[in-house]
PDB file with one MODEL, atoms N, CA, C and O in Angstrom:
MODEL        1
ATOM      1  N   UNK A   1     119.342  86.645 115.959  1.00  0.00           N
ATOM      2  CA  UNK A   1     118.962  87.202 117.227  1.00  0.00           C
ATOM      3  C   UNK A   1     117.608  87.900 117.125  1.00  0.00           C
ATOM      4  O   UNK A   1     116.866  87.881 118.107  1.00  0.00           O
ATOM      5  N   UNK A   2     117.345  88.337 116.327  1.00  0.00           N
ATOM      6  CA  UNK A   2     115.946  89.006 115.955  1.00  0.00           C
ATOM      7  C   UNK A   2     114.971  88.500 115.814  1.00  0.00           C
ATOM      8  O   UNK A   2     113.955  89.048 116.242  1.00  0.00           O
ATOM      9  N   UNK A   3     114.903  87.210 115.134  1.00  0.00           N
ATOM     10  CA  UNK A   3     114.231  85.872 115.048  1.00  0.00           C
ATOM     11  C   UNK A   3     113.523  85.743 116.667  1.00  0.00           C
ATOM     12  O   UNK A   3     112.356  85.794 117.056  1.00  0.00           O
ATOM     13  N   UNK A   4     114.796  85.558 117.351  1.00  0.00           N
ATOM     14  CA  UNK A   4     114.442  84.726 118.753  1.00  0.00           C
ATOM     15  C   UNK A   4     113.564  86.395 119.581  1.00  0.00           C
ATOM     16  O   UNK A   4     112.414  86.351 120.017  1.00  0.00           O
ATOM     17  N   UNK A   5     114.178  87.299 119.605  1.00  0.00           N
ATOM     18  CA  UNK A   5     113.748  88.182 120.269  1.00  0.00           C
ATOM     19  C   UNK A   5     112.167  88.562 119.957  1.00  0.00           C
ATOM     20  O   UNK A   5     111.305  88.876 120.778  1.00  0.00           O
ATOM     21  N   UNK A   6     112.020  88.404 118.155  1.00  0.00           N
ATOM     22  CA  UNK A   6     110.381  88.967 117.966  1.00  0.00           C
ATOM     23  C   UNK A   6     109.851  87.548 118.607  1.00  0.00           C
ATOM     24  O   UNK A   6     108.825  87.660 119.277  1.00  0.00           O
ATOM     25  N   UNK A   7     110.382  86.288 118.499  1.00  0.00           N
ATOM     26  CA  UNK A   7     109.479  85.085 119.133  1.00  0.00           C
ATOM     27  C   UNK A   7     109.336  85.312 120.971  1.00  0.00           C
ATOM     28  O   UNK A   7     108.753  84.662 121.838  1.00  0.00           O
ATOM     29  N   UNK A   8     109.892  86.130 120.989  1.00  0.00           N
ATOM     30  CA  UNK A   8     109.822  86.317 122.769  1.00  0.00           C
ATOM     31  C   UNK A   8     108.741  87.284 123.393  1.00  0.00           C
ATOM     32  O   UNK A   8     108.033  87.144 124.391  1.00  0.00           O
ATOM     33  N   UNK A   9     108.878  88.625 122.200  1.00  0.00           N
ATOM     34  CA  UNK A   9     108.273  89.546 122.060  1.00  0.00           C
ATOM     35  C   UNK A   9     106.508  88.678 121.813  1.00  0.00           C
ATOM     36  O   UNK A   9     105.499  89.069 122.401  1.00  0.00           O
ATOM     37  N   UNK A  10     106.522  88.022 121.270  1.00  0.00           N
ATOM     38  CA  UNK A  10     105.210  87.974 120.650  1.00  0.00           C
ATOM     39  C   UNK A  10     104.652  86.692 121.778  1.00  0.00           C
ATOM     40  O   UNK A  10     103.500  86.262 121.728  1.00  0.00           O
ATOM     41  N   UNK A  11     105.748  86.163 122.832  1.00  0.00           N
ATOM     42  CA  UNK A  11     105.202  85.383 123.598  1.00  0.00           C
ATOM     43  C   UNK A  11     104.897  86.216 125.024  1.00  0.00           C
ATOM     44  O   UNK A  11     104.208  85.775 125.944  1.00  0.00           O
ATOM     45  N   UNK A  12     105.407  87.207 125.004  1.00  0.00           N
ATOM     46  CA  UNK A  12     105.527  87.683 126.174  1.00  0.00           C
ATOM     47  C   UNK A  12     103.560  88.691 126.138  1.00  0.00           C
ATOM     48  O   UNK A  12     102.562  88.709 126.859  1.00  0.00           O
ATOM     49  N   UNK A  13     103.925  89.212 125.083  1.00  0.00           N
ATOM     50  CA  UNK A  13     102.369  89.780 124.408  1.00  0.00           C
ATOM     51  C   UNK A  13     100.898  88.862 124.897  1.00  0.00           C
ATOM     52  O   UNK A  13      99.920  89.158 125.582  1.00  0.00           O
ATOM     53  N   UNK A  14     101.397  87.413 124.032  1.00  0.00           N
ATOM     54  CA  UNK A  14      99.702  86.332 124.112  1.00  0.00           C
ATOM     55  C   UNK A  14      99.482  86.398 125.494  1.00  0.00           C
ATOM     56  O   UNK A  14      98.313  86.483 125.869  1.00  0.00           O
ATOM     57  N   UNK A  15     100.745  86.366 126.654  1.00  0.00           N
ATOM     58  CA  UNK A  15     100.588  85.846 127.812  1.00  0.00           C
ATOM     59  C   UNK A  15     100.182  87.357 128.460  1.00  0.00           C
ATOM     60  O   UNK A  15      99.669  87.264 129.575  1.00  0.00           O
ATOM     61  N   UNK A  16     100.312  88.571 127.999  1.00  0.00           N
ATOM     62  CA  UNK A  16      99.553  89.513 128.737  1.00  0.00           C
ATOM     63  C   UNK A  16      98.303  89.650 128.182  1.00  0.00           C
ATOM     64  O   UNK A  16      97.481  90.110 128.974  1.00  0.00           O
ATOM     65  N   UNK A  17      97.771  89.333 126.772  1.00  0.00           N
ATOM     66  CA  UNK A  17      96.789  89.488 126.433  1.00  0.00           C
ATOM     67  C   UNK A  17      95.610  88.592 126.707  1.00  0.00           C
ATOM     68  O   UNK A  17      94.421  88.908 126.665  1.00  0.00           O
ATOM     69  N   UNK A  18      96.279  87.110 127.073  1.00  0.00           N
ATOM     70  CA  UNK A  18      95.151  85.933 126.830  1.00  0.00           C
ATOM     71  C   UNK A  18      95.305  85.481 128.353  1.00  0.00           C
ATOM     72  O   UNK A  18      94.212  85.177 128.831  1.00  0.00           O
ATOM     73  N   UNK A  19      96.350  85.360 129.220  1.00  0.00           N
ATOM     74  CA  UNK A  19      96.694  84.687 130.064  1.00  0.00           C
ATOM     75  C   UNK A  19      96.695  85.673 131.650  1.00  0.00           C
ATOM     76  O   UNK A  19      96.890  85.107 132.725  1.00  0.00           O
ATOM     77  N   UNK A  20      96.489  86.935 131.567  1.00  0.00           N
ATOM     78  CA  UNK A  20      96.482  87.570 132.717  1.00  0.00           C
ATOM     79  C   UNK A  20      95.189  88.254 132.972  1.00  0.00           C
ATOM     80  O   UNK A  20      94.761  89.174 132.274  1.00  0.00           O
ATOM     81  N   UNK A  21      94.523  87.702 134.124  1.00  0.00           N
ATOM     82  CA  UNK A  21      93.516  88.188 134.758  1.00  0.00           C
ATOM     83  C   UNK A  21      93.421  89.736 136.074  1.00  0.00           C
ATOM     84  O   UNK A  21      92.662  89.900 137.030  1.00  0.00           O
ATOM     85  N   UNK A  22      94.267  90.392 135.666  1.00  0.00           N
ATOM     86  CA  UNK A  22      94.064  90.915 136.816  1.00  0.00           C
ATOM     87  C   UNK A  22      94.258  92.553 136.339  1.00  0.00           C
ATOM     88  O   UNK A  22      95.089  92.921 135.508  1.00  0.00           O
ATOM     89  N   UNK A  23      93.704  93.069 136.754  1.00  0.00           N
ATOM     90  CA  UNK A  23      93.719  94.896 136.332  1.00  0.00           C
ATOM     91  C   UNK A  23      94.713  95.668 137.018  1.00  0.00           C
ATOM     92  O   UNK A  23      94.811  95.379 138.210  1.00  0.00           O
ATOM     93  N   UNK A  24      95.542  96.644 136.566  1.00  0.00           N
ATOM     94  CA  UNK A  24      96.501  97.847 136.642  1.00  0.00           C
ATOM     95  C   UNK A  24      95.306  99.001 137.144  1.00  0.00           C
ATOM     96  O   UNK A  24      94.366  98.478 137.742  1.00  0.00           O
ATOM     97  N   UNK A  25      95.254  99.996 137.031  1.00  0.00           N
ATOM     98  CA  UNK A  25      94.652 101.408 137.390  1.00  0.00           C
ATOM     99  C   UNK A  25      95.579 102.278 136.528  1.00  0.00           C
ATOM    100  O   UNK A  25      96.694 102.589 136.947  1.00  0.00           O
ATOM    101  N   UNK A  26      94.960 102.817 134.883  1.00  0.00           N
ATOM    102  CA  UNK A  26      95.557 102.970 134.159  1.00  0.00           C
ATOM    103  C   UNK A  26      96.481 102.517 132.920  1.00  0.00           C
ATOM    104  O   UNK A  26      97.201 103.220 132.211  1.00  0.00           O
ATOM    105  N   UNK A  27      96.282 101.364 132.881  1.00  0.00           N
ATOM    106  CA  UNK A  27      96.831 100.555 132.149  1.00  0.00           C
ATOM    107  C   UNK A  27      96.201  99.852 131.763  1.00  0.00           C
ATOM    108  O   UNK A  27      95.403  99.588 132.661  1.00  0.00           O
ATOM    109  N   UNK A  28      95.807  98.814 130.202  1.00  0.00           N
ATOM    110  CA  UNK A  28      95.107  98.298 129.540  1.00  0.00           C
ATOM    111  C   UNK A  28      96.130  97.183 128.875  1.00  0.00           C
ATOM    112  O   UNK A  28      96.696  97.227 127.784  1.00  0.00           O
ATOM    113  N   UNK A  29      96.177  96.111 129.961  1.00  0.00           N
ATOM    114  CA  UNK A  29      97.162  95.051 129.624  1.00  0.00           C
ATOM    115  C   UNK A  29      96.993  94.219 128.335  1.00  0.00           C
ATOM    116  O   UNK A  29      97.891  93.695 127.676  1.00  0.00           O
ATOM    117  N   UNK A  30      95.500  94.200 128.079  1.00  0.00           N
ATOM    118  CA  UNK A  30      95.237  93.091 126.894  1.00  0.00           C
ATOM    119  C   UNK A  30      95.683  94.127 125.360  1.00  0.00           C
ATOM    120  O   UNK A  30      96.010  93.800 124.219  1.00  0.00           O
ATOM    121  N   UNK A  31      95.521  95.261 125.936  1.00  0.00           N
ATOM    122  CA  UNK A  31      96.394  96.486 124.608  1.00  0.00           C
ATOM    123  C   UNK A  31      97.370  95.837 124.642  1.00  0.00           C
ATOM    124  O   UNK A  31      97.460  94.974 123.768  1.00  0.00           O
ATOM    125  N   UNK A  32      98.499  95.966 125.639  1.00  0.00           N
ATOM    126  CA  UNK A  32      99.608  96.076 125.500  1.00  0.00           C
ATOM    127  C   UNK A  32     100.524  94.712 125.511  1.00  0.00           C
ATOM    128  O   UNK A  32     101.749  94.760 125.613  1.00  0.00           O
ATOM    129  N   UNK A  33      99.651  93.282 125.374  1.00  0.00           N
ATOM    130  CA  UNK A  33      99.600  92.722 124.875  1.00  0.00           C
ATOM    131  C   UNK A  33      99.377  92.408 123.448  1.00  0.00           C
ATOM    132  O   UNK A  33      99.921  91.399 123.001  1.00  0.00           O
ATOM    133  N   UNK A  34      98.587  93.204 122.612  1.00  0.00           N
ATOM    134  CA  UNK A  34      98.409  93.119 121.122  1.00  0.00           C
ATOM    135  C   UNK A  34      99.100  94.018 120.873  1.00  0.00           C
ATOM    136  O   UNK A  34      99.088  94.132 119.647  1.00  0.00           O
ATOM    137  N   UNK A  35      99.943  95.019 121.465  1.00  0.00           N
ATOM    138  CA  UNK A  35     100.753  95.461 120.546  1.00  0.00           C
ATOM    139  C   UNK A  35     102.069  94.706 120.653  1.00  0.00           C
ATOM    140  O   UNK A  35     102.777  94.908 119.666  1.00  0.00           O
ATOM    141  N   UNK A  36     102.712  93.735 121.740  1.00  0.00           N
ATOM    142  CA  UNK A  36     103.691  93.071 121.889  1.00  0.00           C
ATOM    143  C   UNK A  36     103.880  91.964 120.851  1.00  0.00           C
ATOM    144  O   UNK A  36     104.953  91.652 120.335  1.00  0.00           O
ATOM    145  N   UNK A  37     102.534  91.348 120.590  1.00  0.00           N
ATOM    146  CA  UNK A  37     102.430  90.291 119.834  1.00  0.00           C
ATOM    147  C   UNK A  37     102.966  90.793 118.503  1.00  0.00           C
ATOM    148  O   UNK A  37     103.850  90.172 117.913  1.00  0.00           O
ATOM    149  N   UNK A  38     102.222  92.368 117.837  1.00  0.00           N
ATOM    150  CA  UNK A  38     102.522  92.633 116.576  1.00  0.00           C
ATOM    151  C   UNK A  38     103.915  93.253 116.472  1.00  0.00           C
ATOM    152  O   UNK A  38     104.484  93.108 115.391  1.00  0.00           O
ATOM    153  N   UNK A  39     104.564  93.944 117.470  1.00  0.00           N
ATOM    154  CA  UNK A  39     106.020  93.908 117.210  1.00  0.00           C
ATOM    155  C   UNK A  39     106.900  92.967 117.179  1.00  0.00           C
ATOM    156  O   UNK A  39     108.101  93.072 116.928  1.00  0.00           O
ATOM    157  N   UNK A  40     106.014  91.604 117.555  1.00  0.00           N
ATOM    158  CA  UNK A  40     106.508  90.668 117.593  1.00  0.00           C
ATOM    159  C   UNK A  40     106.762  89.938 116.229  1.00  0.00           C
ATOM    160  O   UNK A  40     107.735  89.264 115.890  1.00  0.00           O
ATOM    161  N   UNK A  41     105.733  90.227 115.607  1.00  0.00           N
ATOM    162  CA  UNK A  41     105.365  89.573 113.855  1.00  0.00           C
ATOM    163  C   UNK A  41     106.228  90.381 113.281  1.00  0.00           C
ATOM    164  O   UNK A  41     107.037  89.855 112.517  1.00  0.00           O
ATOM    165  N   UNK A  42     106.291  91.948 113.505  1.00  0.00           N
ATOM    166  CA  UNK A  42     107.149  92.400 112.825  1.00  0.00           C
ATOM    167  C   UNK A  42     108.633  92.566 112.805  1.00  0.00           C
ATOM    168  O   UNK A  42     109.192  93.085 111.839  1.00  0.00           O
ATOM    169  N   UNK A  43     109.426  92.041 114.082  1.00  0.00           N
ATOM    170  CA  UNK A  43     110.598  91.623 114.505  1.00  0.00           C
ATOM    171  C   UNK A  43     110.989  90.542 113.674  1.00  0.00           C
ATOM    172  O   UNK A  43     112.112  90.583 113.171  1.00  0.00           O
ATOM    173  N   UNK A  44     110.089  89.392 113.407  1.00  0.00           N
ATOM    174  CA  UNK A  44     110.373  88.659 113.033  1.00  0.00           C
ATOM    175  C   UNK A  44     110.356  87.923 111.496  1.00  0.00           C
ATOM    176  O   UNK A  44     110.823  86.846 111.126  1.00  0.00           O
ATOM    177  N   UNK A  45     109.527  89.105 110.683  1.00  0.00           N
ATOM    178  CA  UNK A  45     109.464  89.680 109.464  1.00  0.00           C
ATOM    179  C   UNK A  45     110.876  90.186 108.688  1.00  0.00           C
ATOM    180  O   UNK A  45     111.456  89.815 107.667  1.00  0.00           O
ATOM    181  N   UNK A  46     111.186  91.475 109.945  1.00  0.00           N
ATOM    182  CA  UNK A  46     112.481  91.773 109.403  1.00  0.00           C
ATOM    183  C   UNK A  46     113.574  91.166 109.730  1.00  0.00           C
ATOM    184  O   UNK A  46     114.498  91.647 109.075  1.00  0.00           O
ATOM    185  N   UNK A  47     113.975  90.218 110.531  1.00  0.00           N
ATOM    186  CA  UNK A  47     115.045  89.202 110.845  1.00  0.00           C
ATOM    187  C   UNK A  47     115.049  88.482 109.667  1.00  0.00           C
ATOM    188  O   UNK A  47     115.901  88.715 108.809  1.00  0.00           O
ATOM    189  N   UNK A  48     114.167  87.600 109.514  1.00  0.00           N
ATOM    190  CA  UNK A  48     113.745  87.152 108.165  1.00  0.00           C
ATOM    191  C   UNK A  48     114.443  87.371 106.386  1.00  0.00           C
ATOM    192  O   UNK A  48     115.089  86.692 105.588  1.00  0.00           O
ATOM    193  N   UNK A  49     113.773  88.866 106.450  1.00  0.00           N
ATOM    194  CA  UNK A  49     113.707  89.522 105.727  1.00  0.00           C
ATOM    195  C   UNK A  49     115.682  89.649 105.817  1.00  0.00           C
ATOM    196  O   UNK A  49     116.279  89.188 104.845  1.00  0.00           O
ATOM    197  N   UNK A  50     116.182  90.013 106.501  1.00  0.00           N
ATOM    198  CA  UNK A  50     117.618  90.437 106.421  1.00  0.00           C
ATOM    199  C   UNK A  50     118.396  88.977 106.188  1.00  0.00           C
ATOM    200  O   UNK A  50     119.297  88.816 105.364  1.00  0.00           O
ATOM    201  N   UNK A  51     118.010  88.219 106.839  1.00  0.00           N
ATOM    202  CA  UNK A  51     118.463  86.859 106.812  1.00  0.00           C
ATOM    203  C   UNK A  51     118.963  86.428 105.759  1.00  0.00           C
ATOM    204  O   UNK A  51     120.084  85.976 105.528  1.00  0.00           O
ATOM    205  N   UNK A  52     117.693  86.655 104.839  1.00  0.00           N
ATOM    206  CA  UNK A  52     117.164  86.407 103.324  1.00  0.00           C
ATOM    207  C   UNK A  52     118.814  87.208 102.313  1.00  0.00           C
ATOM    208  O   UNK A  52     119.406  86.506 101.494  1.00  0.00           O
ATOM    209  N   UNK A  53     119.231  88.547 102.581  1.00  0.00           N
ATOM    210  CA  UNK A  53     119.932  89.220 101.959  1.00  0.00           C
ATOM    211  C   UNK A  53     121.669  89.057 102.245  1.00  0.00           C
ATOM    212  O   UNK A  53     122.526  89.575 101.529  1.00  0.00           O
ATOM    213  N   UNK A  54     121.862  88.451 103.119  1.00  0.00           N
ATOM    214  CA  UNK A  54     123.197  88.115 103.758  1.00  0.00           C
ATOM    215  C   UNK A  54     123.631  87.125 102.308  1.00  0.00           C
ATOM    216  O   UNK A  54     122.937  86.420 101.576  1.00  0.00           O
ATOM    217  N   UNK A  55     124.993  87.432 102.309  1.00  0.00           N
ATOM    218  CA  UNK A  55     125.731  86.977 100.910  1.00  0.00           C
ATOM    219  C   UNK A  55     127.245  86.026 101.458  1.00  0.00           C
ATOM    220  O   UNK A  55     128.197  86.332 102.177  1.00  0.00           O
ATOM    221  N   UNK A  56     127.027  85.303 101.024  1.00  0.00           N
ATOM    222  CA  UNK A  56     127.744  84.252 101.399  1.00  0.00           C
ATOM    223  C   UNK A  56     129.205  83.860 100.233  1.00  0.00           C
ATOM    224  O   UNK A  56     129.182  83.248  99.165  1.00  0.00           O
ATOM    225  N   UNK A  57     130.323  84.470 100.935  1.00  0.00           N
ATOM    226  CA  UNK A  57     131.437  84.439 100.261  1.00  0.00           C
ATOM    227  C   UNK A  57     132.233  83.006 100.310  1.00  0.00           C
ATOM    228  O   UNK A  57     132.367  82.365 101.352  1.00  0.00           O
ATOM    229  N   UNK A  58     132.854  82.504  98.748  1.00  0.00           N
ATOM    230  CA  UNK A  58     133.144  81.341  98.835  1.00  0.00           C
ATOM    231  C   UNK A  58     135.214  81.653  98.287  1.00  0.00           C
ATOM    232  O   UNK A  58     135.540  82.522  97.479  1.00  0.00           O
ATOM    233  N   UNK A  59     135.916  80.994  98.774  1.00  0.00           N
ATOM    234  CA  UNK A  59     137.161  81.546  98.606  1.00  0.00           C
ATOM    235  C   UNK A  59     137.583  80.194  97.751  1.00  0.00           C
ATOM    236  O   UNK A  59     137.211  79.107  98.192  1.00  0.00           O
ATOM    237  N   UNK A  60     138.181  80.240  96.807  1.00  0.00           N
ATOM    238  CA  UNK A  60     138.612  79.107  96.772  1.00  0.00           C
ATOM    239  C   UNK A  60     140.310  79.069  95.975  1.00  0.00           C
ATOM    240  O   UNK A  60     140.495  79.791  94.995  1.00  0.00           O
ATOM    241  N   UNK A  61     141.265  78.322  96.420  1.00  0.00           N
ATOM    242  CA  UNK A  61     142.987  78.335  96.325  1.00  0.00           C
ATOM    243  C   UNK A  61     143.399  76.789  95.602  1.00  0.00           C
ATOM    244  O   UNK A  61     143.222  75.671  96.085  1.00  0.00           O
ATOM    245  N   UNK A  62     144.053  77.191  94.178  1.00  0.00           N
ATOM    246  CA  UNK A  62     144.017  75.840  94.400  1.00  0.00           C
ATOM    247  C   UNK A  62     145.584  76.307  93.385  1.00  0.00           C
ATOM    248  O   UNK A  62     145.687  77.218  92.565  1.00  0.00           O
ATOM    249  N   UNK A  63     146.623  75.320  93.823  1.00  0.00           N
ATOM    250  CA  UNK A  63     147.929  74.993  93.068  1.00  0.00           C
ATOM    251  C   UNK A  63     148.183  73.657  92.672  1.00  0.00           C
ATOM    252  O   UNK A  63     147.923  72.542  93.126  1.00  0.00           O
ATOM    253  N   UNK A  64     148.934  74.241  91.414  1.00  0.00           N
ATOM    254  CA  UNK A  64     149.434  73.019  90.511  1.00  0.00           C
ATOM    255  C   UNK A  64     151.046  73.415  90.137  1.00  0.00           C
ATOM    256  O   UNK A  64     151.806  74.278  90.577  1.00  0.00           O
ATOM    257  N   UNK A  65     151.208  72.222  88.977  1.00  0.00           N
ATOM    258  CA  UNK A  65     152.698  72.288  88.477  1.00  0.00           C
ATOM    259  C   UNK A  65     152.765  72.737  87.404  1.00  0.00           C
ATOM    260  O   UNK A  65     151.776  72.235  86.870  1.00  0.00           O
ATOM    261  N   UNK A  66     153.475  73.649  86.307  1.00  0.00           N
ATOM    262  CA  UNK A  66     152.775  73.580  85.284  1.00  0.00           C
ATOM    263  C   UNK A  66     153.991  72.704  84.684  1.00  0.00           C
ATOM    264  O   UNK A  66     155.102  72.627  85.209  1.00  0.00           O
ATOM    265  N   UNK A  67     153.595  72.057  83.493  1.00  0.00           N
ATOM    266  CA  UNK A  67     154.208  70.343  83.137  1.00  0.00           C
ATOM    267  C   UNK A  67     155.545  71.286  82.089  1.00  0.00           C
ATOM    268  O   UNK A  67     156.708  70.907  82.227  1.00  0.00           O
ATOM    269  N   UNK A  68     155.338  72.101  81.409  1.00  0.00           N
ATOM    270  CA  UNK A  68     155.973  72.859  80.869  1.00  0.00           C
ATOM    271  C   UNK A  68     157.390  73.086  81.550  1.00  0.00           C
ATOM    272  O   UNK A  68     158.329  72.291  81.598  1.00  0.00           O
ATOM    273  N   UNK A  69     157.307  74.325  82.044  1.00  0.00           N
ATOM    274  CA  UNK A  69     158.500  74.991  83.140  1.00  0.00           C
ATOM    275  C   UNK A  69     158.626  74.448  84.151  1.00  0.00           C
ATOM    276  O   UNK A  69     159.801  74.251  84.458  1.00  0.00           O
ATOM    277  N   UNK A  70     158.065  74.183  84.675  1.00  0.00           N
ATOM    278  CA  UNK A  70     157.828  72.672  86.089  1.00  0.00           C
ATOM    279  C   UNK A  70     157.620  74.438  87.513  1.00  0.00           C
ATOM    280  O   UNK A  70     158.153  74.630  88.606  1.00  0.00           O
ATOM    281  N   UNK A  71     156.721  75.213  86.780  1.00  0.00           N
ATOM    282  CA  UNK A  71     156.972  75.772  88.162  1.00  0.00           C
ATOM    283  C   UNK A  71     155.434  75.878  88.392  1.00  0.00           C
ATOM    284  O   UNK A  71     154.457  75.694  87.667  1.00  0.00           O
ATOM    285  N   UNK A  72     155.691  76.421  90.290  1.00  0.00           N
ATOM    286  CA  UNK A  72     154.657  76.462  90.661  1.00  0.00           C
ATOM    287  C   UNK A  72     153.483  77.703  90.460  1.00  0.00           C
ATOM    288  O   UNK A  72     153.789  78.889  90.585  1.00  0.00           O
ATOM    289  N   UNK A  73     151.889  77.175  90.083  1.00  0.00           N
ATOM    290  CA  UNK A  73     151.415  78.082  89.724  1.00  0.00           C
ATOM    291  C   UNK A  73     150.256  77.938  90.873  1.00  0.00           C
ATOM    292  O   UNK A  73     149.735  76.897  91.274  1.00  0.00           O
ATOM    293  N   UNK A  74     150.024  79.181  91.252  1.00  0.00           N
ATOM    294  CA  UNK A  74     148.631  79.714  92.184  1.00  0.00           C
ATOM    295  C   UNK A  74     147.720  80.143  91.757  1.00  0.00           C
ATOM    296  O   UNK A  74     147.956  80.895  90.812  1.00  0.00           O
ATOM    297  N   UNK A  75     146.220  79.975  92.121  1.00  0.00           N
ATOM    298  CA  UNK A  75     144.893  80.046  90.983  1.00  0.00           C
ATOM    299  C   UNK A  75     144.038  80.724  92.260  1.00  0.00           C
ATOM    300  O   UNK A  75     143.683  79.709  92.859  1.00  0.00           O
ATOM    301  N   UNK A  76     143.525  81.827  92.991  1.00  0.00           N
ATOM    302  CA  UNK A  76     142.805  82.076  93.801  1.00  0.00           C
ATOM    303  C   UNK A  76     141.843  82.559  92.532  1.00  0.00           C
ATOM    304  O   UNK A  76     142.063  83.087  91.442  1.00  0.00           O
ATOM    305  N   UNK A  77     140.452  82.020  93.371  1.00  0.00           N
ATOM    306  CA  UNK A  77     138.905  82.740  92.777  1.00  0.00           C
ATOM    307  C   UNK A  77     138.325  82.877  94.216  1.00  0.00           C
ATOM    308  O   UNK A  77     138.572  82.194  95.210  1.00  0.00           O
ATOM    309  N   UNK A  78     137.573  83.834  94.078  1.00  0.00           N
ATOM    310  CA  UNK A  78     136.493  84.444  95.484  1.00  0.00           C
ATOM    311  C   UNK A  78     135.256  84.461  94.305  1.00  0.00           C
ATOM    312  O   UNK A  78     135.295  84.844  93.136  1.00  0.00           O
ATOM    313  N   UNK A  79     134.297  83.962  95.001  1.00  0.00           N
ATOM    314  CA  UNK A  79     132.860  84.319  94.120  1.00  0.00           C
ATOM    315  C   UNK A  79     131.698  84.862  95.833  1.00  0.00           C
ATOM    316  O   UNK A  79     131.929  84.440  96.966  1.00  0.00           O
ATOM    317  N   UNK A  80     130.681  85.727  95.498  1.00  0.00           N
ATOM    318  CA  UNK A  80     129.781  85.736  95.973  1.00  0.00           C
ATOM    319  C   UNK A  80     128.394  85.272  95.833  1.00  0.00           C
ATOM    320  O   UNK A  80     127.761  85.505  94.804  1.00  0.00           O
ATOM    321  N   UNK A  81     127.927  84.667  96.759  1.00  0.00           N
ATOM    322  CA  UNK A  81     126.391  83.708  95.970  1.00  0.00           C
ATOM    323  C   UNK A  81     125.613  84.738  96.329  1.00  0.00           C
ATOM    324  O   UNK A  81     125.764  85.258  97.435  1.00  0.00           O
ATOM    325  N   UNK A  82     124.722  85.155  95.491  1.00  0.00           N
ATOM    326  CA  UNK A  82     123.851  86.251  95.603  1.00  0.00           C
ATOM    327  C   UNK A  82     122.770  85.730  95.645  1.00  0.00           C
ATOM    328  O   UNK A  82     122.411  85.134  94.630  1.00  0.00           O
ATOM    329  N   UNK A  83     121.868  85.764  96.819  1.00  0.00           N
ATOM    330  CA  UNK A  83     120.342  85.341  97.006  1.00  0.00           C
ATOM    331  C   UNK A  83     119.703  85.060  95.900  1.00  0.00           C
ATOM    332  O   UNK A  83     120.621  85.258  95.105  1.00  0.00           O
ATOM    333  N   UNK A  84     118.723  84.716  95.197  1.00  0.00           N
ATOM    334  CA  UNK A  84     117.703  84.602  94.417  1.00  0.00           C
ATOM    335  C   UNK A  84     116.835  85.231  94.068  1.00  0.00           C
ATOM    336  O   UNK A  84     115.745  84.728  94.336  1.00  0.00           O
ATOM    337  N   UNK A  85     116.789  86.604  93.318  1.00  0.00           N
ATOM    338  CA  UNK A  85     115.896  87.514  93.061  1.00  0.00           C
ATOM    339  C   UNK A  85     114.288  86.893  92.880  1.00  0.00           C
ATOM    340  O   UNK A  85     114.000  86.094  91.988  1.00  0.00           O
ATOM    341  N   UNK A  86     113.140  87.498  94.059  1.00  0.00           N
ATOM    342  CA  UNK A  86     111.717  86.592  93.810  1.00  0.00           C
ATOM    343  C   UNK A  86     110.663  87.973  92.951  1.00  0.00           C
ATOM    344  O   UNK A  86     109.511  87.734  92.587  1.00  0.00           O
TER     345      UNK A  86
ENDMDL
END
């Protein structure tokens, strides 16, 4: 969601900065356009950035017989994949 929001943010910005001709009284639209754009880069930096750290749990169940006692045995493992330290 952060992704899409800084890409909105930073579209909503070019189009006050590059795309609107017309003056406020008090207001400095092509500012407030470059600052939309850069909260925009930076929205989308840290979406990114968090994206990057999300850990992805793997469950895994698995049963057998054992040939021995003939009974049933249950094997659960959970592992976590941990991002890639850069």
């Amino acid at each position: 969601m952060s992704i899409g929001f800084g890409i909105f943010l930073f579209a909503v910005g070019a189009i006050l900065a590059f795309a609107v001709n017309f003056a406020v009284e008090g207001i400095e639209l092509v500012t407030i356009g470059y600052i939309l754009m850069a909260a925009g880069v930076v929205t989308v930096i840290i979406g990114v950035a968090l994206m990057m750290r999300r850990r992805s749990a793997v469950a895994t169940e698995r049963t057998a017989v054992d040939p021995a006692s003939g009974e049933r045995v249950t094997r659960r493992e959970a592992s976590v994949d941990d991002p890639p330290v850069a």
